[in-house]
């Protein structure tokens, strides 16, 4: 049920790609429905024939390890909790909690694909091989003169950000402003 609830909650996400995971929730709901209806029906109707071919006893012997562990945990619950804490607490304390959005750091350099990406990044720069994309959502039309001015202002502001070498947008498709389209440049051409 936890998987069903988790994937259903993804439906409230704003990112469209994540919303598509709700289909998994539908699949899990159908699976749970089948497990609670169809499977018990066939088990009741078919009985041992369900486990064909039947060869004698289909049971298995009890594990001595789990039987001993269960008896110990039931007879000495505090000691059992201390043992569980001794095993679980050190990894929790060693967790650094650093959050990284760089998937390549998580993978490591031993793979050829990561090595190739690093080579491309060294030669062309990380922004060329994997650029950041901003999507501007507005109710105003951006294909007007005022819209293009707004896009250029935003592009200039982003370009001033530390670590940004160039910005591509509607007003600068190759990463630089198209000076030929500015009124000042066109007026200078007319004055020649």
Tab-separated table of N, CA and C in Angstrom, residues 44-152:
chain	number	residue	atom	x	y	z
A	44	UNK	N	-7.985	-21.301	-3.589
A	44	UNK	CA	-9.047	-22.089	-2.955
A	44	UNK	C	-9.582	-23.156	-3.906
A	45	UNK	N	-9.744	-22.810	-5.174
A	45	UNK	CA	-10.316	-23.749	-6.140
A	45	UNK	C	-9.314	-24.835	-6.517
A	46	UNK	N	-8.080	-24.453	-6.804
A	46	UNK	CA	-7.095	-25.411	-7.300
A	46	UNK	C	-6.352	-26.139	-6.189
A	47	UNK	N	-6.221	-25.520	-5.033
A	47	UNK	CA	-5.549	-26.178	-3.908
A	47	UNK	C	-4.114	-26.545	-4.242
A	48	UNK	N	-3.738	-27.815	-3.928
A	48	UNK	CA	-2.363	-28.268	-4.161
A	48	UNK	C	-2.037	-28.422	-5.642
A	49	UNK	N	-3.044	-28.537	-6.484
A	49	UNK	CA	-2.819	-28.674	-7.924
A	49	UNK	C	-2.152	-27.409	-8.475
A	50	UNK	N	-2.358	-26.296	-7.798
A	50	UNK	CA	-1.758	-25.031	-8.210
A	50	UNK	C	-0.237	-25.132	-8.248
A	51	UNK	N	0.322	-25.963	-7.383
A	51	UNK	CA	1.776	-26.117	-7.313
A	51	UNK	C	2.203	-27.374	-8.063
A	52	UNK	N	1.753	-27.522	-9.269
A	52	UNK	CA	2.030	-28.687	-10.100
A	52	UNK	C	3.474	-28.686	-10.524
A	53	UNK	N	4.180	-29.742	-10.652
A	53	UNK	CA	3.793	-31.096	-10.249
A	53	UNK	C	3.980	-31.277	-8.745
A	54	UNK	N	3.003	-31.936	-8.128
A	54	UNK	CA	3.053	-32.162	-6.682
A	54	UNK	C	3.871	-33.416	-6.428
A	55	UNK	N	4.914	-33.247	-5.621
A	55	UNK	CA	5.764	-34.394	-5.256
A	55	UNK	C	5.891	-34.432	-3.742
A	56	UNK	N	5.008	-35.100	-3.107
A	56	UNK	CA	5.095	-35.257	-1.661
A	56	UNK	C	4.860	-33.950	-0.923
A	57	UNK	N	5.609	-33.754	0.132
A	57	UNK	CA	5.452	-32.582	0.989
A	57	UNK	C	6.098	-31.365	0.324
A	58	UNK	N	5.338	-30.276	0.216
A	58	UNK	CA	5.884	-29.082	-0.430
A	58	UNK	C	6.393	-28.064	0.589
A	59	UNK	N	6.403	-28.427	1.862
A	59	UNK	CA	6.900	-27.528	2.899
A	59	UNK	C	8.426	-27.528	2.931
A	60	UNK	N	8.974	-26.689	3.752
A	60	UNK	CA	10.426	-26.653	3.929
A	60	UNK	C	10.722	-26.588	5.420
A	61	UNK	N	11.873	-27.095	5.831
A	61	UNK	CA	12.193	-27.100	7.264
A	61	UNK	C	12.442	-25.676	7.770
A	62	UNK	N	12.165	-25.474	9.051
A	62	UNK	CA	12.383	-24.168	9.665
A	62	UNK	C	13.877	-23.885	9.787
A	63	UNK	N	14.233	-22.628	9.627
A	63	UNK	CA	15.627	-22.215	9.763
A	63	UNK	C	15.965	-22.087	11.242
A	64	UNK	N	17.029	-22.742	11.654
A	64	UNK	CA	17.461	-22.681	13.058
A	64	UNK	C	17.946	-21.280	13.415
A	65	UNK	N	18.571	-20.600	12.458
A	65	UNK	CA	19.099	-19.259	12.711
A	65	UNK	C	17.980	-18.299	13.096
A	66	UNK	N	16.912	-18.260	12.290
A	66	UNK	CA	15.833	-17.320	12.557
A	66	UNK	C	15.012	-17.735	13.773
A	67	UNK	N	14.910	-19.015	13.987
A	67	UNK	CA	14.199	-19.485	15.180
A	67	UNK	C	14.942	-19.050	16.439
A	68	UNK	N	16.271	-19.196	16.433
A	68	UNK	CA	17.088	-18.783	17.581
A	68	UNK	C	17.031	-17.268	17.768
A	69	UNK	N	17.142	-16.530	16.670
A	69	UNK	CA	17.094	-15.068	16.758
A	69	UNK	C	15.735	-14.603	17.272
A	70	UNK	N	14.674	-15.225	16.831
A	70	UNK	CA	13.336	-14.865	17.291
A	70	UNK	C	13.139	-15.146	18.766
A	71	UNK	N	13.604	-16.301	19.221
A	71	UNK	CA	13.491	-16.632	20.650
A	71	UNK	C	14.293	-15.649	21.504
A	72	UNK	N	15.503	-15.318	21.031
A	72	UNK	CA	16.355	-14.382	21.778
A	72	UNK	C	15.692	-13.005	21.861
A	73	UNK	N	15.165	-12.515	20.731
A	73	UNK	CA	14.535	-11.195	20.712
A	73	UNK	C	13.285	-11.170	21.589
A	74	UNK	N	12.560	-12.280	21.637
A	74	UNK	CA	11.348	-12.333	22.446
A	74	UNK	C	11.674	-12.429	23.930
A	75	UNK	N	12.730	-13.177	24.275
A	75	UNK	CA	13.073	-13.353	25.691
A	75	UNK	C	13.885	-12.188	26.250
A	76	UNK	N	14.685	-11.511	25.426
A	76	UNK	CA	15.531	-10.397	25.882
A	76	UNK	C	15.369	-9.199	24.936
A	77	UNK	N	14.219	-8.512	25.008
A	77	UNK	CA	13.952	-7.437	24.049
A	77	UNK	C	14.903	-6.242	24.180
A	78	UNK	N	15.306	-5.884	25.403
A	78	UNK	CA	16.201	-4.734	25.574
A	78	UNK	C	17.578	-4.998	24.977
A	79	UNK	N	18.096	-6.187	25.202
A	79	UNK	CA	19.405	-6.535	24.626
A	79	UNK	C	19.299	-6.575	23.103
A	80	UNK	N	18.176	-7.077	22.592
A	80	UNK	CA	17.971	-7.115	21.138
A	80	UNK	C	17.949	-5.708	20.557
A	81	UNK	N	17.268	-4.788	21.247
A	81	UNK	CA	17.238	-3.399	20.785
A	81	UNK	C	18.630	-2.772	20.808
A	82	UNK	N	19.423	-3.093	21.829
A	82	UNK	CA	20.793	-2.568	21.896
A	82	UNK	C	21.642	-3.104	20.746
A	83	UNK	N	21.461	-4.362	20.396
A	83	UNK	CA	22.211	-4.947	19.273
A	83	UNK	C	21.808	-4.267	17.965
A	84	UNK	N	20.507	-4.072	17.777
A	84	UNK	CA	20.033	-3.391	16.568
A	84	UNK	C	20.576	-1.968	16.521
A	85	UNK	N	20.577	-1.276	17.662
A	85	UNK	CA	21.111	0.090	17.715
A	85	UNK	C	22.603	0.101	17.411
A	86	UNK	N	23.339	-0.883	17.923
A	86	UNK	CA	24.786	-0.944	17.668
A	86	UNK	C	25.076	-1.154	16.186
A	87	UNK	N	24.191	-1.849	15.495
A	87	UNK	CA	24.387	-2.074	14.064
A	87	UNK	C	23.886	-0.881	13.247
A	88	UNK	N	22.792	-0.246	13.664
A	88	UNK	CA	22.162	0.800	12.853
A	88	UNK	C	22.712	2.201	13.097
A	89	UNK	N	23.131	2.516	14.317
A	89	UNK	CA	23.540	3.890	14.640
A	89	UNK	C	24.829	4.320	13.939
A	90	UNK	N	25.887	3.513	13.879
A	90	UNK	CA	27.112	3.988	13.209
A	90	UNK	C	26.907	4.448	11.762
A	91	UNK	N	26.189	3.714	10.910
A	91	UNK	CA	25.972	4.241	9.554
A	91	UNK	C	25.177	5.548	9.549
A	92	UNK	N	24.242	5.682	10.478
A	92	UNK	CA	23.464	6.924	10.553
A	92	UNK	C	24.371	8.083	10.933
A	93	UNK	N	25.285	7.868	11.876
A	93	UNK	CA	26.200	8.929	12.300
A	93	UNK	C	27.237	9.256	11.232
A	94	UNK	N	27.602	8.274	10.413
A	94	UNK	CA	28.608	8.507	9.372
A	94	UNK	C	28.018	9.199	8.144
A	95	UNK	N	26.707	9.254	8.035
A	95	UNK	CA	26.068	9.895	6.889
A	95	UNK	C	26.332	11.392	6.937
A	96	UNK	N	26.872	11.930	5.848
A	96	UNK	CA	27.243	13.342	5.806
A	96	UNK	C	26.081	14.242	5.427
A	97	UNK	N	25.100	13.719	4.753
A	97	UNK	CA	23.938	14.510	4.396
A	97	UNK	C	24.187	15.522	3.297
A	98	UNK	N	25.236	15.328	2.499
A	98	UNK	CA	25.498	16.267	1.412
A	98	UNK	C	24.588	15.921	0.239
A	99	UNK	N	23.994	16.942	-0.314
A	99	UNK	CA	23.075	16.766	-1.429
A	99	UNK	C	23.764	17.200	-2.705
A	100	UNK	N	23.799	16.322	-3.687
A	100	UNK	CA	24.449	16.641	-4.948
A	100	UNK	C	23.478	16.368	-6.086
A	101	UNK	N	23.394	17.329	-6.990
A	101	UNK	CA	22.572	17.136	-8.176
A	101	UNK	C	23.425	16.713	-9.362
A	102	UNK	N	24.693	16.473	-9.127
A	102	UNK	CA	25.595	16.061	-10.195
A	102	UNK	C	25.630	14.536	-10.236
A	103	UNK	N	24.887	13.966	-11.157
A	103	UNK	CA	24.816	12.508	-11.252
A	103	UNK	C	26.156	11.888	-11.600
A	104	UNK	N	26.997	12.620	-12.310
A	104	UNK	CA	28.296	12.071	-12.694
A	104	UNK	C	29.187	11.866	-11.481
A	105	UNK	N	29.077	12.734	-10.476
A	105	UNK	CA	29.844	12.542	-9.249
A	105	UNK	C	29.395	11.290	-8.516
A	106	UNK	N	28.122	10.982	-8.612
A	106	UNK	CA	27.593	9.807	-7.938
A	106	UNK	C	28.081	8.514	-8.602
A	107	UNK	N	28.279	8.556	-9.917
A	107	UNK	CA	28.662	7.352	-10.657
A	107	UNK	C	30.138	7.035	-10.466
A	108	UNK	N	31.003	8.024	-10.618
A	108	UNK	CA	32.442	7.792	-10.502
A	108	UNK	C	33.116	7.785	-11.863
A	109	UNK	N	34.430	7.967	-11.851
A	109	UNK	CA	35.209	8.107	-13.087
A	109	UNK	C	35.590	6.787	-13.752
A	110	UNK	N	35.278	5.658	-13.144
A	110	UNK	CA	35.738	4.389	-13.705
A	110	UNK	C	34.970	3.963	-14.957
A	111	UNK	N	33.871	4.631	-15.279
A	111	UNK	CA	33.087	4.259	-16.453
A	111	UNK	C	33.484	5.102	-17.662
A	112	UNK	N	33.463	4.483	-18.837
A	112	UNK	CA	33.873	5.166	-20.066
A	112	UNK	C	32.961	6.341	-20.394
A	113	UNK	N	31.676	6.211	-20.114
A	113	UNK	CA	30.742	7.292	-20.435
A	113	UNK	C	31.048	8.543	-19.615
A	114	UNK	N	31.410	8.364	-18.350
A	114	UNK	CA	31.760	9.510	-17.506
A	114	UNK	C	33.063	10.122	-17.983
A	115	UNK	N	34.017	9.272	-18.339
A	115	UNK	CA	35.297	9.759	-18.859
A	115	UNK	C	35.087	10.547	-20.152
A	116	UNK	N	34.217	10.051	-21.032
A	116	UNK	CA	33.930	10.755	-22.289
A	116	UNK	C	33.262	12.097	-22.020
A	117	UNK	N	32.325	12.119	-21.087
A	117	UNK	CA	31.668	13.384	-20.759
A	117	UNK	C	32.675	14.386	-20.205
A	118	UNK	N	33.568	13.915	-19.331
A	118	UNK	CA	34.584	14.812	-18.765
A	118	UNK	C	35.516	15.341	-19.848
A	119	UNK	N	35.860	14.507	-20.833
A	119	UNK	CA	36.710	14.956	-21.944
A	119	UNK	C	35.993	16.038	-22.756
A	120	UNK	N	34.725	15.817	-23.059
A	120	UNK	CA	33.944	16.811	-23.803
A	120	UNK	C	33.844	18.105	-23.003
A	121	UNK	N	33.612	17.990	-21.696
A	121	UNK	CA	33.514	19.183	-20.850
A	121	UNK	C	34.827	19.949	-20.820
A	122	UNK	N	35.960	19.214	-20.791
A	122	UNK	CA	37.268	19.883	-20.778
A	122	UNK	C	37.516	20.628	-22.083
A	123	UNK	N	37.110	20.039	-23.201
A	123	UNK	CA	37.385	20.639	-24.511
A	123	UNK	C	36.407	21.762	-24.859
A	124	UNK	N	35.134	21.580	-24.512
A	124	UNK	CA	34.117	22.542	-24.921
A	124	UNK	C	33.522	23.335	-23.764
A	125	UNK	N	33.746	22.906	-22.551
A	125	UNK	CA	33.143	23.557	-21.392
A	125	UNK	C	31.886	22.821	-20.980
A	126	UNK	N	31.619	22.745	-19.673
A	126	UNK	CA	30.459	21.974	-19.214
A	126	UNK	C	29.128	22.544	-19.688
A	127	UNK	N	29.059	23.854	-19.918
A	127	UNK	CA	27.809	24.455	-20.384
A	127	UNK	C	27.460	24.082	-21.808
A	128	UNK	N	28.470	23.738	-22.619
A	128	UNK	CA	28.210	23.330	-24.008
A	128	UNK	C	27.715	21.894	-24.067
A	129	UNK	N	28.288	21.030	-23.232
A	129	UNK	CA	27.903	19.626	-23.291
A	129	UNK	C	26.619	19.349	-22.509
A	130	UNK	N	26.370	20.104	-21.480
A	130	UNK	CA	25.162	19.907	-20.684
A	130	UNK	C	24.681	21.262	-20.170
A	131	UNK	N	24.087	22.084	-21.050
A	131	UNK	CA	23.691	23.437	-20.642
A	131	UNK	C	22.486	23.427	-19.706
A	132	UNK	N	22.356	24.498	-18.960
A	132	UNK	CA	21.195	24.688	-18.099
A	132	UNK	C	20.112	25.362	-18.931
A	133	UNK	N	18.890	24.918	-18.778
A	133	UNK	CA	17.778	25.490	-19.529
A	133	UNK	C	16.800	26.158	-18.572
A	134	UNK	N	16.474	27.414	-18.856
A	134	UNK	CA	15.451	28.139	-18.102
A	134	UNK	C	14.221	28.236	-18.978
A	135	UNK	N	13.066	28.026	-18.391
A	135	UNK	CA	11.810	28.182	-19.115
A	135	UNK	C	11.048	29.320	-18.454
A	136	UNK	N	10.714	30.319	-19.245
A	136	UNK	CA	9.993	31.487	-18.748
A	136	UNK	C	8.521	31.316	-19.077
A	137	UNK	N	7.689	31.312	-18.047
A	137	UNK	CA	6.255	31.148	-18.250
A	137	UNK	C	5.577	32.473	-17.913
A	138	UNK	N	4.859	33.003	-18.857
A	138	UNK	CA	4.173	34.274	-18.660
A	138	UNK	C	2.909	34.304	-19.497
A	139	UNK	N	1.961	35.113	-19.067
A	139	UNK	CA	0.729	35.253	-19.850
A	139	UNK	C	0.894	36.301	-20.952
A	140	UNK	N	1.966	37.103	-20.877
A	140	UNK	CA	2.229	38.122	-21.896
A	140	UNK	C	2.871	37.486	-23.125
A	141	UNK	N	2.616	38.079	-24.271
A	141	UNK	CA	3.233	37.601	-25.513
A	141	UNK	C	4.704	37.999	-25.515
A	142	UNK	N	5.574	37.060	-25.834
A	142	UNK	CA	7.010	37.340	-25.862
A	142	UNK	C	7.529	37.568	-27.275
A	143	UNK	N	6.676	37.430	-28.277
A	143	UNK	CA	7.123	37.645	-29.654
A	143	UNK	C	6.824	39.067	-30.135
A	144	UNK	N	6.606	39.956	-29.190
A	144	UNK	CA	6.411	41.371	-29.513
A	144	UNK	C	7.693	42.127	-29.186
A	145	UNK	N	7.724	43.404	-29.535
A	145	UNK	CA	8.897	44.224	-29.240
A	145	UNK	C	9.151	44.278	-27.731
A	146	UNK	N	8.095	44.511	-26.944
A	146	UNK	CA	8.247	44.558	-25.486
A	146	UNK	C	8.672	43.197	-24.924
A	147	UNK	N	8.134	42.128	-25.494
A	147	UNK	CA	8.511	40.790	-25.044
A	147	UNK	C	9.973	40.497	-25.299
A	148	UNK	N	10.464	40.870	-26.484
A	148	UNK	CA	11.877	40.649	-26.809
A	148	UNK	C	12.790	41.508	-25.937
A	149	UNK	N	12.346	42.708	-25.602
A	149	UNK	CA	13.129	43.554	-24.693
A	149	UNK	C	13.211	42.888	-23.320
A	150	UNK	N	12.088	42.342	-22.848
A	150	UNK	CA	12.082	41.649	-21.554
A	150	UNK	C	13.004	40.436	-21.580
A	151	UNK	N	12.977	39.676	-22.681
A	151	UNK	CA	13.856	38.509	-22.807
A	151	UNK	C	15.314	38.939	-22.770
A	152	UNK	N	15.645	40.018	-23.452
A	152	UNK	CA	17.033	40.492	-23.472
A	152	UNK	C	17.474	40.962	-22.089
